[in-house]
Amino acid sequence: MIRVLLADDHEIVRLGLRAVLEEAEDIIVVGEVATAEGAISTACAGGIDVVLMDLRFRAGADGARVTTGAEATAVIRSSMEHPPKVLVVTNYDTDADILGAIEAGAVGYLLKDAPPEELLAAVRSASKGDPALSPVVRDRLRTRDATPRSALTPRELEVLQLVAGGASNREIGQGLMLSEATVKSHLVHIYDKLGVRSRTSAVASAREQGVL
């Protein structure tokens, strides 16, 4: 029996996932949480084989800093000797989101509009440690691998996300613990890969390509 934890801040989404999963004889939902922090504590308590993890959570009742699904995944993977497998189930499909989750240790990445049979297959694959990627995500990664010059690194994506949010080089450096010179170097590489000459053009180009 595959024991599953649902981690999503929308109750209706959890209800939908539970309804699909409980139709399978080899899968059981053993818990639900509405925060990334809850996913970490519940997963680390043991007894979970697969965590269905959303990427973005709203603030909890205590108003604490919101931890992302990718951050929660990294904590779970690093805190346990035999951690549960994490399968991301989200609405977000940008390169930054996908790479962030994979870098954090997620074994799979599905979009919430995936058909029920795809979700069940992904849970079973994830439980075995096998990659479980939706066709859209798989195609995105293949395209990225096929065009390495234009493929931004995870760090470059972080920098570009902050640029898109209006952060200055100094603010980016403080947020990522980098020197301003290093931030400028990352921007030079980003401009080169995207074929642009300015911050505004870089953000616009990245959005057009689905990178942001």
Tab-separated table of C-alpha atoms in Angstrom:
chain	number	residue	atom	x	y	z
A	1	MET	CA	0.000	0.000	0.000
A	2	ILE	CA	1.353	3.430	-0.993
A	3	ARG	CA	0.830	5.929	1.836
A	4	VAL	CA	0.264	9.470	0.559
A	5	LEU	CA	0.341	12.891	2.237
A	6	LEU	CA	-1.512	15.754	0.536
A	7	ALA	CA	0.108	19.188	0.954
A	8	ASP	CA	-1.948	21.988	-0.589
A	9	ASP	CA	-3.441	25.163	0.862
A	10	HIS	CA	-6.735	24.771	-1.028
A	11	GLU	CA	-9.169	22.344	0.582
A	12	ILE	CA	-11.050	21.791	-2.647
A	13	VAL	CA	-7.830	20.660	-4.342
A	14	ARG	CA	-7.096	18.224	-1.524
A	15	LEU	CA	-10.645	16.872	-1.754
A	16	GLY	CA	-10.223	16.327	-5.492
A	17	LEU	CA	-6.874	14.592	-5.111
A	18	ARG	CA	-8.221	12.397	-2.326
A	19	ALA	CA	-11.232	11.391	-4.423
A	20	VAL	CA	-8.990	10.260	-7.280
A	21	LEU	CA	-6.411	8.490	-5.117
A	22	GLU	CA	-8.915	6.617	-2.988
A	23	GLU	CA	-10.323	4.948	-6.094
A	24	ALA	CA	-7.073	2.971	-6.314
A	25	GLU	CA	-6.749	-0.197	-4.250
A	26	ASP	CA	-2.997	0.219	-3.754
A	27	ILE	CA	-3.011	3.863	-2.562
A	28	ILE	CA	-4.183	5.352	0.728
A	29	VAL	CA	-4.249	9.006	1.792
A	30	VAL	CA	-2.945	9.075	5.357
A	31	GLY	CA	-2.862	12.825	5.937
A	32	GLU	CA	-3.570	16.356	4.684
A	33	VAL	CA	-1.799	19.640	5.468
A	34	ALA	CA	-2.397	23.191	4.277
A	35	THR	CA	1.123	24.613	4.755
A	36	ALA	CA	4.625	23.736	3.657
A	37	GLU	CA	5.689	23.718	7.313
A	38	GLY	CA	2.959	21.179	7.994
A	39	ALA	CA	4.251	19.039	5.139
A	40	ILE	CA	7.733	19.087	6.658
A	41	SER	CA	6.639	18.130	10.176
A	42	THR	CA	4.190	15.448	9.038
A	43	ALA	CA	6.588	13.901	6.537
A	44	CYS	CA	9.440	13.881	9.044
A	45	ALA	CA	7.213	12.086	11.567
A	46	GLY	CA	7.377	9.057	9.289
A	47	GLY	CA	4.841	6.688	7.806
A	48	ILE	CA	4.641	8.484	4.441
A	49	ASP	CA	5.724	7.053	1.096
A	50	VAL	CA	4.807	9.915	-1.243
A	51	VAL	CA	4.079	13.597	-0.606
A	52	LEU	CA	1.909	15.374	-3.169
A	53	MET	CA	3.368	18.858	-2.791
A	54	ASP	CA	2.024	22.150	-4.089
A	55	LEU	CA	4.633	24.791	-4.928
A	56	ARG	CA	3.116	27.942	-3.467
A	57	PHE	CA	1.319	28.292	-0.149
A	58	ARG	CA	-0.540	31.164	1.468
A	59	ALA	CA	0.452	32.483	4.871
A	60	GLY	CA	-0.517	30.311	7.814
A	61	ALA	CA	-2.647	31.398	10.754
A	62	ASP	CA	0.398	32.606	12.681
A	63	GLY	CA	1.498	34.893	9.858
A	64	ALA	CA	4.911	33.248	9.696
A	65	ARG	CA	7.090	33.428	6.599
A	66	VAL	CA	5.649	31.267	3.869
A	67	THR	CA	7.865	28.359	2.892
A	68	THR	CA	7.584	27.236	-0.729
A	69	GLY	CA	6.972	23.675	-1.804
A	70	ALA	CA	10.488	23.490	-3.231
A	71	GLU	CA	11.982	24.661	0.074
A	72	ALA	CA	9.877	22.130	1.975
A	73	THR	CA	11.022	19.401	-0.397
A	74	ALA	CA	14.668	20.252	0.227
A	75	VAL	CA	14.169	20.213	4.003
A	76	ILE	CA	12.382	16.860	3.914
A	77	ARG	CA	15.064	15.338	1.691
A	78	SER	CA	17.882	16.558	3.920
A	79	SER	CA	16.283	15.833	7.299
A	80	MET	CA	15.597	12.108	6.962
A	81	GLU	CA	17.698	9.074	6.233
A	82	HIS	CA	14.890	7.546	4.178
A	83	PRO	CA	12.640	10.455	3.209
A	84	PRO	CA	9.347	10.021	1.355
A	85	LYS	CA	9.331	10.750	-2.354
A	86	VAL	CA	7.989	14.160	-3.310
A	87	LEU	CA	5.688	14.561	-6.291
A	88	VAL	CA	4.950	18.212	-7.092
A	89	VAL	CA	1.356	18.866	-8.191
A	90	THR	CA	0.891	22.505	-9.157
A	91	ASN	CA	-0.511	25.025	-11.635
A	92	TYR	CA	2.911	26.537	-12.325
A	93	ASP	CA	4.998	25.345	-15.272
A	94	THR	CA	7.769	27.895	-15.796
A	95	ASP	CA	11.395	26.804	-16.094
A	96	ALA	CA	12.150	28.466	-12.773
A	97	ASP	CA	9.422	26.522	-10.971
A	98	ILE	CA	10.258	23.193	-12.596
A	99	LEU	CA	14.017	23.463	-12.097
A	100	GLY	CA	13.608	24.706	-8.545
A	101	ALA	CA	11.522	21.671	-7.630
A	102	ILE	CA	13.809	19.179	-9.366
A	103	GLU	CA	16.903	20.780	-7.820
A	104	ALA	CA	15.227	20.481	-4.402
A	105	GLY	CA	14.822	16.748	-4.877
A	106	ALA	CA	11.312	16.202	-6.232
A	107	VAL	CA	11.062	12.976	-8.234
A	108	GLY	CA	8.049	14.116	-10.194
A	109	TYR	CA	6.221	17.203	-11.448
A	110	LEU	CA	2.569	17.209	-12.514
A	111	LEU	CA	0.168	19.981	-13.417
A	112	LYS	CA	-3.182	20.084	-11.641
A	113	ASP	CA	-5.082	19.595	-14.889
A	114	ALA	CA	-3.505	16.151	-15.362
A	115	PRO	CA	-6.086	13.382	-15.948
A	116	PRO	CA	-6.757	10.982	-13.041
A	117	GLU	CA	-4.948	8.060	-14.669
A	118	GLU	CA	-1.825	10.205	-15.096
A	119	LEU	CA	-1.916	11.189	-11.409
A	120	LEU	CA	-2.261	7.565	-10.277
A	121	ALA	CA	0.571	6.435	-12.555
A	122	ALA	CA	2.759	9.270	-11.276
A	123	VAL	CA	2.148	8.346	-7.624
A	124	ARG	CA	3.065	4.728	-8.321
A	125	SER	CA	6.210	5.747	-10.216
A	126	ALA	CA	7.216	8.231	-7.538
A	127	SER	CA	6.813	5.618	-4.802
A	128	LYS	CA	9.469	3.547	-6.579
A	129	GLY	CA	11.759	6.544	-7.002
A	130	ASP	CA	11.165	6.673	-10.744
A	131	PRO	CA	10.775	10.052	-12.508
A	132	ALA	CA	7.153	11.096	-12.957
A	133	LEU	CA	6.843	14.119	-15.239
A	134	SER	CA	3.774	15.387	-17.047
A	135	PRO	CA	4.155	15.509	-20.859
A	136	VAL	CA	4.246	19.321	-20.807
A	137	VAL	CA	7.046	19.358	-18.238
A	138	ARG	CA	8.959	16.596	-20.013
A	139	ASP	CA	8.791	18.513	-23.301
A	140	ARG	CA	9.925	21.708	-21.577
A	141	LEU	CA	12.990	19.975	-20.132
A	142	ARG	CA	13.824	18.327	-23.451
A	143	THR	CA	13.633	21.682	-25.233
A	144	ARG	CA	15.859	23.206	-22.580
A	145	ASP	CA	18.435	20.412	-22.930
A	146	ALA	CA	18.372	20.759	-26.721
A	147	THR	CA	19.166	24.501	-26.554
A	148	PRO	CA	21.860	24.786	-23.869
A	149	ARG	CA	23.011	28.266	-24.907
A	150	SER	CA	19.639	29.813	-24.112
A	151	ALA	CA	19.037	27.681	-21.019
A	152	LEU	CA	19.461	29.699	-17.852
A	153	THR	CA	21.033	28.111	-14.784
A	154	PRO	CA	18.988	27.864	-11.556
A	155	ARG	CA	20.963	30.793	-10.105
A	156	GLU	CA	20.408	32.908	-13.220
A	157	LEU	CA	16.707	32.146	-12.981
A	158	GLU	CA	16.708	33.307	-9.352
A	159	VAL	CA	18.395	36.553	-10.359
A	160	LEU	CA	15.975	37.102	-13.224
A	161	GLN	CA	12.956	36.461	-10.973
A	162	LEU	CA	14.187	39.171	-8.613
A	163	VAL	CA	14.808	41.508	-11.527
A	164	ALA	CA	11.224	40.891	-12.659
A	165	GLY	CA	10.108	41.827	-9.157
A	166	GLY	CA	11.831	45.190	-9.458
A	167	ALA	CA	14.857	44.485	-7.244
A	168	SER	CA	18.072	46.441	-7.741
A	169	ASN	CA	21.458	44.750	-8.099
A	170	ARG	CA	22.208	45.567	-4.457
A	171	GLU	CA	18.894	44.088	-3.295
A	172	ILE	CA	19.445	40.982	-5.400
A	173	GLY	CA	22.915	40.567	-3.922
A	174	GLN	CA	21.571	40.913	-0.382
A	175	GLY	CA	18.745	38.471	-1.030
A	176	LEU	CA	20.975	35.809	-2.593
A	177	MET	CA	24.077	36.606	-0.529
A	178	LEU	CA	26.100	37.590	-3.601
A	179	SER	CA	28.332	40.552	-4.325
A	180	GLU	CA	27.040	43.204	-6.715
A	181	ALA	CA	29.825	42.245	-9.111
A	182	THR	CA	28.575	38.657	-9.169
A	183	VAL	CA	25.021	39.837	-9.775
A	184	LYS	CA	26.231	41.949	-12.713
A	185	SER	CA	28.092	38.925	-14.073
A	186	HIS	CA	24.931	36.831	-13.904
A	187	LEU	CA	23.016	39.572	-15.717
A	188	VAL	CA	25.605	39.673	-18.495
A	189	HIS	CA	25.177	35.919	-19.016
A	190	ILE	CA	21.389	36.243	-18.892
A	191	TYR	CA	21.413	39.010	-21.524
A	192	ASP	CA	23.691	36.952	-23.755
A	193	LYS	CA	21.563	33.814	-23.511
A	194	LEU	CA	18.331	35.680	-24.157
A	195	GLY	CA	19.800	37.894	-26.866
A	196	VAL	CA	18.838	41.162	-25.148
A	197	ARG	CA	20.584	44.257	-23.802
A	198	SER	CA	18.482	45.430	-20.875
A	199	ARG	CA	16.720	44.259	-17.738
A	200	THR	CA	13.297	45.093	-19.169
A	201	SER	CA	13.978	43.192	-22.382
A	202	ALA	CA	15.341	40.213	-20.452
A	203	VAL	CA	12.178	39.953	-18.364
A	204	ALA	CA	9.942	40.374	-21.422
A	205	SER	CA	11.870	37.751	-23.398
A	206	ALA	CA	11.844	35.291	-20.500
A	207	ARG	CA	8.084	35.656	-20.106
A	208	GLU	CA	7.510	35.159	-23.830
A	209	GLN	CA	9.493	31.911	-23.656
A	210	GLY	CA	7.727	30.691	-20.525
A	211	VAL	CA	10.889	30.934	-18.472
A	212	LEU	CA	9.207	33.245	-15.957
